[in-house]
Coordinates of C-alpha atoms in Angstrom, one line a residue:
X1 CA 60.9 76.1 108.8
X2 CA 61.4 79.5 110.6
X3 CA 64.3 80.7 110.6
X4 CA 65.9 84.3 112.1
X5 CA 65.8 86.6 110.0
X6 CA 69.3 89.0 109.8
X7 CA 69.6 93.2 109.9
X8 CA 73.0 94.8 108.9
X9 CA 73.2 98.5 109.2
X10 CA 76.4 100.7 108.5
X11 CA 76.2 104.2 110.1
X12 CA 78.8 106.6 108.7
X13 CA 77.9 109.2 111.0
X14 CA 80.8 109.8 113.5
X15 CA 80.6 109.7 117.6
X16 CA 80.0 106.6 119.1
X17 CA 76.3 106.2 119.7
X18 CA 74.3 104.2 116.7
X19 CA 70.8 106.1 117.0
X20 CA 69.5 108.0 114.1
X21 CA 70.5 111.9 114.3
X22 CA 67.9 113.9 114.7
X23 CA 67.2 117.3 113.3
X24 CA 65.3 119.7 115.7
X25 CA 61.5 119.6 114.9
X26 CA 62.0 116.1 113.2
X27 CA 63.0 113.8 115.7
X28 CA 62.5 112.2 119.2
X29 CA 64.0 113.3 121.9
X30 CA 65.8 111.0 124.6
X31 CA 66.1 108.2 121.1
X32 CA 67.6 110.1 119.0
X33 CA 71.0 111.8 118.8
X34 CA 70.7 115.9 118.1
X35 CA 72.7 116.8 115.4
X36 CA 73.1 119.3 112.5
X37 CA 71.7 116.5 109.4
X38 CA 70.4 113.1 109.2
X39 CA 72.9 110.4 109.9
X40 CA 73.6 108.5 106.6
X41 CA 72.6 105.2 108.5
X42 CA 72.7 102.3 105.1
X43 CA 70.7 99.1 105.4
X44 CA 72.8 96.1 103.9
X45 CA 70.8 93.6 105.2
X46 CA 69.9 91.9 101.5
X47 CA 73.7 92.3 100.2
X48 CA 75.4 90.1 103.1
X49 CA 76.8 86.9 102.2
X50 CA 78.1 85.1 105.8
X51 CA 78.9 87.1 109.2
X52 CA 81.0 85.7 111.4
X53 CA 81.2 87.3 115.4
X54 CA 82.9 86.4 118.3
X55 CA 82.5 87.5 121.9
X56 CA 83.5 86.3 125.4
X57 CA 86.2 85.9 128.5
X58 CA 89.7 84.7 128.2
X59 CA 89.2 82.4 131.0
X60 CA 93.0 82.4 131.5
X61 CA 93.6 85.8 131.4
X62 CA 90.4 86.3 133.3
X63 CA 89.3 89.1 131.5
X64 CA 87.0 90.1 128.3
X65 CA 88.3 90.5 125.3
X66 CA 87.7 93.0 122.1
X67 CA 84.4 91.4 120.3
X68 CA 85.0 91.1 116.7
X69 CA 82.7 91.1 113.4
X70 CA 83.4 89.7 109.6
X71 CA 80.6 90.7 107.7
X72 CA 80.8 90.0 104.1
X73 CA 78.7 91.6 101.6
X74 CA 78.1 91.0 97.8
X75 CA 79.3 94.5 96.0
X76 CA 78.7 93.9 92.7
X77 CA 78.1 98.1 91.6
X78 CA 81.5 98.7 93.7
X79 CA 79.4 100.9 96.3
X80 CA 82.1 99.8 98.9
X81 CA 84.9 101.0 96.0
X82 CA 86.0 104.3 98.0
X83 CA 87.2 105.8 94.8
X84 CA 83.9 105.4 93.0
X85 CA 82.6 108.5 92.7
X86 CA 79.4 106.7 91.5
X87 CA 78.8 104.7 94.5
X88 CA 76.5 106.0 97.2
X89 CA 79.0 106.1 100.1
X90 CA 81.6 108.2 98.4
X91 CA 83.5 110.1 100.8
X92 CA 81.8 107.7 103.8
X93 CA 84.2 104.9 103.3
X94 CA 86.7 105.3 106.3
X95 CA 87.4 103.1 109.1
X96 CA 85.8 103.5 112.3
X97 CA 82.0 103.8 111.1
X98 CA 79.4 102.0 113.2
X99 CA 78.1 98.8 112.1
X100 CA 75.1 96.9 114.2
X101 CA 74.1 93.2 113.2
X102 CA 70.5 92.0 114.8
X103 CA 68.5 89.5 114.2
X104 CA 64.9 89.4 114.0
X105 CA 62.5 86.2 115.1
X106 CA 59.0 85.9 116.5
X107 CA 58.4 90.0 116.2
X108 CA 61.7 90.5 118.5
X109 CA 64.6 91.7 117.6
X110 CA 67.4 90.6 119.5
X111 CA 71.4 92.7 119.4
X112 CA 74.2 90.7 117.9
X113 CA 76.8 92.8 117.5
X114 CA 77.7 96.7 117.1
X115 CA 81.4 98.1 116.6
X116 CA 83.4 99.9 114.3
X117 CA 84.9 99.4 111.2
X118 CA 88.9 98.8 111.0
X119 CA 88.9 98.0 107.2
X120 CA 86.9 97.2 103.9
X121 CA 88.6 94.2 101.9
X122 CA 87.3 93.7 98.8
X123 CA 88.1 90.8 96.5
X124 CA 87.9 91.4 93.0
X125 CA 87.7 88.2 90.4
X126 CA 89.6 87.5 87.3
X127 CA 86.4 87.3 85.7
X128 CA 84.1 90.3 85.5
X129 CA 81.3 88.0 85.6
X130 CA 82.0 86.2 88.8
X131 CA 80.7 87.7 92.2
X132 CA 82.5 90.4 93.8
X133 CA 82.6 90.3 97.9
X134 CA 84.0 93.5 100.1
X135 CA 84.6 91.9 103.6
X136 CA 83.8 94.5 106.5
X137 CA 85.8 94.1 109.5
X138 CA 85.2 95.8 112.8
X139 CA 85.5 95.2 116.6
X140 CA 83.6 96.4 119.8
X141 CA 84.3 99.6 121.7
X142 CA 87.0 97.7 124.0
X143 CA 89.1 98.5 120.6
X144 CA 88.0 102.7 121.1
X145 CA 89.1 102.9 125.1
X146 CA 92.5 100.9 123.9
X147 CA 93.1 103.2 121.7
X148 CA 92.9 106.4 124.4
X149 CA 95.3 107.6 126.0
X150 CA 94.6 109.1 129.4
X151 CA 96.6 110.3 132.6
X152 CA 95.0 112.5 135.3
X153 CA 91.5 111.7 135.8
X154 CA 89.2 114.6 136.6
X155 CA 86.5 114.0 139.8
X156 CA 88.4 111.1 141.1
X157 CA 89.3 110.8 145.0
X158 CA 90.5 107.7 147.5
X159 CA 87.5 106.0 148.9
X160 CA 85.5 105.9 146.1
X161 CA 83.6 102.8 145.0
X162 CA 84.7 101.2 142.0
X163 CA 81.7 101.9 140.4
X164 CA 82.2 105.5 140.4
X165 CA 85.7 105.4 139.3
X166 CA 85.1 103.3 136.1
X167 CA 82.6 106.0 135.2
X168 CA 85.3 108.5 136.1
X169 CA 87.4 107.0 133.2
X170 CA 84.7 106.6 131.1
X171 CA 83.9 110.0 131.2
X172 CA 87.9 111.0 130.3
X173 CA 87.0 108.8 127.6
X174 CA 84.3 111.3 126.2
X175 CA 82.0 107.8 126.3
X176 CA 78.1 108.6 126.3
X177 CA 76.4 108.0 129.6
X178 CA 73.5 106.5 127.5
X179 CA 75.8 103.8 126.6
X180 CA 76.8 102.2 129.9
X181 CA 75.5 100.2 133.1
X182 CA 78.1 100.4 135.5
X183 CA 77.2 98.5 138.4
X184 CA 78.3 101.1 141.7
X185 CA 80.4 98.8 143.3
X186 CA 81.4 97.3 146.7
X187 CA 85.7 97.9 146.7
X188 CA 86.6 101.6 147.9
X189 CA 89.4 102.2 145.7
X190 CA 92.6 104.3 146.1
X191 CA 93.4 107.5 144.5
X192 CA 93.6 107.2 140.6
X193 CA 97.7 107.1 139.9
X194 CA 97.7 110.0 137.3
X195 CA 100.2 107.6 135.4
X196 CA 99.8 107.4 131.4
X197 CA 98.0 104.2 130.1
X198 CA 95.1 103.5 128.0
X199 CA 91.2 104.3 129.1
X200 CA 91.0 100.1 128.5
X201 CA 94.0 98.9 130.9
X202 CA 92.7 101.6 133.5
X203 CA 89.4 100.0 133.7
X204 CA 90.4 96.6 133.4
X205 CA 92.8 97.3 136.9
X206 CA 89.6 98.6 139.0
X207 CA 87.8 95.5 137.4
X208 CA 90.1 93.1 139.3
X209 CA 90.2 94.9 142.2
X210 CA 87.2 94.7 142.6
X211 CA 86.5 90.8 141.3
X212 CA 84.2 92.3 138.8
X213 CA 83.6 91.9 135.2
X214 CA 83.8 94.7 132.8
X215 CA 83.1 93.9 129.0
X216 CA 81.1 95.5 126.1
X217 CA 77.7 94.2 125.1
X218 CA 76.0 93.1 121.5
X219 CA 74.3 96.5 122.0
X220 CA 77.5 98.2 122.3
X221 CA 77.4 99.6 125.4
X222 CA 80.0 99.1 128.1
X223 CA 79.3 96.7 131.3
X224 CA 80.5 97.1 134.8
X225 CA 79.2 94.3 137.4
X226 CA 81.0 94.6 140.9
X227 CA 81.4 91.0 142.8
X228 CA 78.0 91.0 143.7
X229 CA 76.8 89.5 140.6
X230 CA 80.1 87.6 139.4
X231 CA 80.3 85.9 142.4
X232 CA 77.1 84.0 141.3
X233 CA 76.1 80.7 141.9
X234 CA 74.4 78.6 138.6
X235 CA 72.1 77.1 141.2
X236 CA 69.5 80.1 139.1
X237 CA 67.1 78.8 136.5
X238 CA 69.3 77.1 133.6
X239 CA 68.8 76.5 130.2
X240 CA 68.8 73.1 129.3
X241 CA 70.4 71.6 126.8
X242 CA 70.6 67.5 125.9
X243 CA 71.4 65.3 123.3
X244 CA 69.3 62.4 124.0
X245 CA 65.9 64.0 122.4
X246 CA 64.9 65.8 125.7
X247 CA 65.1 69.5 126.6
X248 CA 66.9 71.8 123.3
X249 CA 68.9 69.9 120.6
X250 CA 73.0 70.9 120.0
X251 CA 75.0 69.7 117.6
X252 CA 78.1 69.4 119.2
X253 CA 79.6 69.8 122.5
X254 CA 83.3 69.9 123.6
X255 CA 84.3 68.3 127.6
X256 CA 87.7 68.8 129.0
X257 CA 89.7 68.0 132.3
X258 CA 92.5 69.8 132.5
X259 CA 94.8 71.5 135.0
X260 CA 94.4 75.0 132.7
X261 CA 92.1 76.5 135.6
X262 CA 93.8 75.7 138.2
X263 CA 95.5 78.1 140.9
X264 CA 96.5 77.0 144.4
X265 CA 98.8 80.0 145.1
X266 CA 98.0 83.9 144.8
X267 CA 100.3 86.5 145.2
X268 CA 98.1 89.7 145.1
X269 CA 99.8 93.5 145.6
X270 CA 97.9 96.5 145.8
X271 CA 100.2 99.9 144.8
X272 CA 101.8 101.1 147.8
X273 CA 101.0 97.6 149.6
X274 CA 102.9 94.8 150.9
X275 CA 102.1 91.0 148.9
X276 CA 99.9 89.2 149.8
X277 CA 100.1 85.7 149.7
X278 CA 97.3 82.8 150.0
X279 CA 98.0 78.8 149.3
X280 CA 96.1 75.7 149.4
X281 CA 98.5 73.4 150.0
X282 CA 96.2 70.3 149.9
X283 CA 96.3 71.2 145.8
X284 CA 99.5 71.9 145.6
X285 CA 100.5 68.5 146.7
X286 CA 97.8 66.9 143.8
X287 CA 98.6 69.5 140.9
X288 CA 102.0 71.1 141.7
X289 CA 102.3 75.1 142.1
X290 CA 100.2 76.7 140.2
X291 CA 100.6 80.4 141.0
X292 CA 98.8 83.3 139.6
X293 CA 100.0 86.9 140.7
X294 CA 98.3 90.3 140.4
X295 CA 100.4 93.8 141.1
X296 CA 99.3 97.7 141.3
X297 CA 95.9 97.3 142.2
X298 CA 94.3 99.9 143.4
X299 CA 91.7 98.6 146.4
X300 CA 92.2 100.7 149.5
X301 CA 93.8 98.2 151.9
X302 CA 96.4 95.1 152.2
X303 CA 93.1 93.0 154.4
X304 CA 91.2 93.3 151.2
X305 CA 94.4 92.3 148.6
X306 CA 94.2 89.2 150.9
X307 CA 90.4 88.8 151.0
X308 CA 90.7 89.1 147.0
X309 CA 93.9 86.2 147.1
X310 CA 92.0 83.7 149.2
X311 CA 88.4 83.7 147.4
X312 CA 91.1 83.4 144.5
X313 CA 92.5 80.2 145.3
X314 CA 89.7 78.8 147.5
X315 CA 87.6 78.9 143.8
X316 CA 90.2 77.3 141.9
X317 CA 92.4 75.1 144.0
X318 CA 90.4 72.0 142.4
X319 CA 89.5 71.1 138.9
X320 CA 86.6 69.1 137.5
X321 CA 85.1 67.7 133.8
X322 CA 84.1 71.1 132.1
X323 CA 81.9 71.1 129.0
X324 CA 84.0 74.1 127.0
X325 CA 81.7 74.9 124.6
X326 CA 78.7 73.6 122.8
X327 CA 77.4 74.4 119.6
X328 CA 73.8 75.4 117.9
X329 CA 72.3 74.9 114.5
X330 CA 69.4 77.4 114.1
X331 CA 68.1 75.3 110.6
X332 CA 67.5 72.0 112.8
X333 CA 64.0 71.4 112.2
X334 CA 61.4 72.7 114.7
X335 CA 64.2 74.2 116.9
X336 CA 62.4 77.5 118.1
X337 CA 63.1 76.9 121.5
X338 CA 66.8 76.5 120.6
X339 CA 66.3 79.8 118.3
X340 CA 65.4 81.6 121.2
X341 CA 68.0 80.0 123.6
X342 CA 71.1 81.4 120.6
X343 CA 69.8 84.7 120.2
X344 CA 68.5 85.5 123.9
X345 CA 71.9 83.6 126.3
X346 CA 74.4 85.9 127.1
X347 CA 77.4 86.3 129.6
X348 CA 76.4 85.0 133.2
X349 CA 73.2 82.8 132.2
X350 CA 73.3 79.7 133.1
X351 CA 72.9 76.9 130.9
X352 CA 72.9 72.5 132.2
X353 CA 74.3 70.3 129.6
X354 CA 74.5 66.8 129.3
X355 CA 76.1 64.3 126.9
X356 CA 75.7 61.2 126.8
X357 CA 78.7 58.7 126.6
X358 CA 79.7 54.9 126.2
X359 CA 78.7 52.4 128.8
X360 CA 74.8 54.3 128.9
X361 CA 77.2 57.1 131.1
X362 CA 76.6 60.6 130.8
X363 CA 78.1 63.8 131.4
X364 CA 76.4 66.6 133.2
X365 CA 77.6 70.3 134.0
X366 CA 75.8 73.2 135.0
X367 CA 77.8 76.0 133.9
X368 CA 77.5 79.9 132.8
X369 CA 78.2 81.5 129.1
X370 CA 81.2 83.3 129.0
X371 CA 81.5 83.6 125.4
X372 CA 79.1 84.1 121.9
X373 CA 80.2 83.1 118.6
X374 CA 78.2 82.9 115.6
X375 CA 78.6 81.8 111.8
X376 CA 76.1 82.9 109.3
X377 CA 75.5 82.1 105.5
X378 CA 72.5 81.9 103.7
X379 CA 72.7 78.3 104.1
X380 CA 73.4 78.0 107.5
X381 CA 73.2 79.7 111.2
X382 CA 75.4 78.0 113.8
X383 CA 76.0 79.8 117.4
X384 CA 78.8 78.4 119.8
X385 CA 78.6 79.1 123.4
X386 CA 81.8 78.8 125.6
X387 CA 81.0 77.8 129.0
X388 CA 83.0 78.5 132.2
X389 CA 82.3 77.9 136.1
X390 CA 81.5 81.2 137.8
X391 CA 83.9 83.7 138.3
X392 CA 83.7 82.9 142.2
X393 CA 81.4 80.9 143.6
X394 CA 79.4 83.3 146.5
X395 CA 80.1 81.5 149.2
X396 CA 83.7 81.3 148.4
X397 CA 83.7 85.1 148.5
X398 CA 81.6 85.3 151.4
X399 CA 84.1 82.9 153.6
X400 CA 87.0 85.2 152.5
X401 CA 85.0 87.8 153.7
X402 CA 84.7 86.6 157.0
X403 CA 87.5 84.9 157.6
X404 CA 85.8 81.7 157.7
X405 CA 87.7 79.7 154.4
X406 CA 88.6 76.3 155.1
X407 CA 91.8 75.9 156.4
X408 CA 93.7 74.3 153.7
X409 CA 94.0 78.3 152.7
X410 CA 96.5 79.6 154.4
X411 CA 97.7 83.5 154.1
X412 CA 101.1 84.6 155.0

């Protein structure tokens, strides 16, 4: 049975990019990073006992979170011992390193994870004979722009696209240009506020005022899609997955109704604007208030505030069965198409899944991947997608747009 086969590279060079450094005269330019001596870039790939990752959208807090990586490694000659002058990474050992996990199958390699160490754990037995594990830990760059402080933001102006600005803040971030596709944008945004806040928190509030999405990658590399492409329909090719024999094999799937997603009032402000308020009263009478509220955003006018508070609650004034997430195991025999589907999914593909239930029912969703976990041993390679609706459905946005939502939304 094929199987994936796994790469794990440490990088103890500093900087944020993960290429090779590249001496003048020895290198390739436009791949490789110019710098003063070879990277020390450390292949671990045949020392690493289990990885687990995780990746993906709080879908209550409607944002992406920091992506995070275990990696443990078997470190039996205490190489990962940062006071063994012995080991080959003396004086290399610090948090903050670069660490990329792929994984290789069919002749493609396909991006996992990359991030940064925050701490080397290792776990010593009583016994001198037993097997000795350090436990890497690291997270994705949301973790570096959290960490950043910035206040006034060189090159930025009122009227700019959103686009423009998040590359603005990425730049007072000192983040490379190679390592970003930032979408340019349909909000014209306000003038940046010059407050103090982190790089993160200052992206994250031209994110929502724009009904983007903004996240990190398995390459590493920061992502900005304006409303264009989260205001997607799943009506696009799907991946489909089955339990009755049919289409690609999973081992598990979780469904849930449940009032979590729903929002039938919005309350949206924009700094220096007056609230703006959209209801559908038609769910508040099923579900009770549910009411979500958004301040200091930074889109140009109150009209649009409104726009942004209607499409809001017209997408999520109802609820419906859900499948949450569903789970993969990469050893099931003669899986490659399922291989393929856990290494290649990723945020905003959509997947149809159906279960079947008592009383020859089933349940059916089509649905988009919002989230990428994965657990690896030797023994074992299981991948768990968490599945959401779409951010807003287009023609949601496009009603709100043109004043043409149903009338159950009112604005005030």
């Amino acid at each position: 049975m094929a199987i994936p086969v796994i790469n794990a590279f440490i990088n103890f060079s500093t900087g944020p990019a993960f290429a090779q450094a590249m001496i003048l005269d020895q290198g390739l330019l436009d791949t490789n990073i110019l710098a003063d001596s070879v990277a020390v870039i450390v292949d671990v790939s045949d020392q690493v006992n289990s990885i687990s990752t995780s990746r993906g959208r709080n879908a209550q807090a409607d944002q992406f979170q920091t992506g995070s990586l275990s990696l443990r490694i078997v470190d039996q000659n205490g190489d990962f011992n940062s006071q063994n002058v012995n080991s080959p990474y003396f004086s290399l050992l610090t948090p903050m390193r670069k660490v990329q996990i792929t994984a290789t199958y069919g002749a493609v390699t396909y991006p996992i994870f990359m991030g940064y160490i925050t701490s080397y754990t290792t776990t010593t037995p009583q016994n001198a004979s037993d097997v000795v594990y350090t436990t890497i830990e690291a997270v994705d760059a949301f973790r570096l722009a959290q960490n950043a402080q910035i206040a006034t933001v060189s090159g930025t102006s009122a009227g700019q696209l959103s686009g423009a600005r998040i590359n603005n803040l990425l730049d007072a971030i000192a983040w490379p240009s190679s390592m970003r596709s930032i979408s340019q944008g349909l909000t014209t945004v306000q003038a940046d506020p010059a407050t103090q806040r982190t790089g993160l928190s200052a992206m994250q509030v031209i994110e929502t005022s724009e009904y983007g999405a903004l996240y990190v990658d398995a390459s590493g590399s920061f992502i900005f899609l304006d409303r264009s492409v989260t205001a997607s329909s799943v009506a696009a090719t799907a991946t489909v997955f089955n339990d009755n024999g049919s289409d690609i094999s999973y081992s598990n799937a979780v469904w849930i109704l449940n009032d979590v997603l729903v929002y039938n009032q919005a309350n949206v402000t924009r700094t220096g604007g007056s609230v703006q308020t959209a209801i559908d009263q038609a769910s508040i009478d099923k579900y009770f208030l549910h009411s979500y509220n958004q301040q200091n955003l930074l889109m140009q006018t109150d009209a649009v505030a409104l726009e942004y508070a209607q499409a809001y609650v017209a997408s999520r004034a109802e609820t419906t069965v859900r499948c949450d997430a569903i789970t993969l195991d990469l050893y099931t025999a003669n899986y490659n198409s399922g291989i393929i589907a856990a290494l290649s999914l990723d945020y905003f593909d959509p997947v149809t899944i159906t279960t079947t239930q008592p009383g020859s029912s089933t349940l059916t969703k089509t649905l988009q991947v919002f989230g990428v976990g994965m657990s690896i041993t030797p023994n074992s390679w299981r991948v768990t997608f968490t599945t959401l609706e779409p951010i807003i459905d287009a023609f949601i946005l496009d009603s709100a747009l043109y004043g043409i939502l149903d009338t159950n939304v009112l604005s005030y």
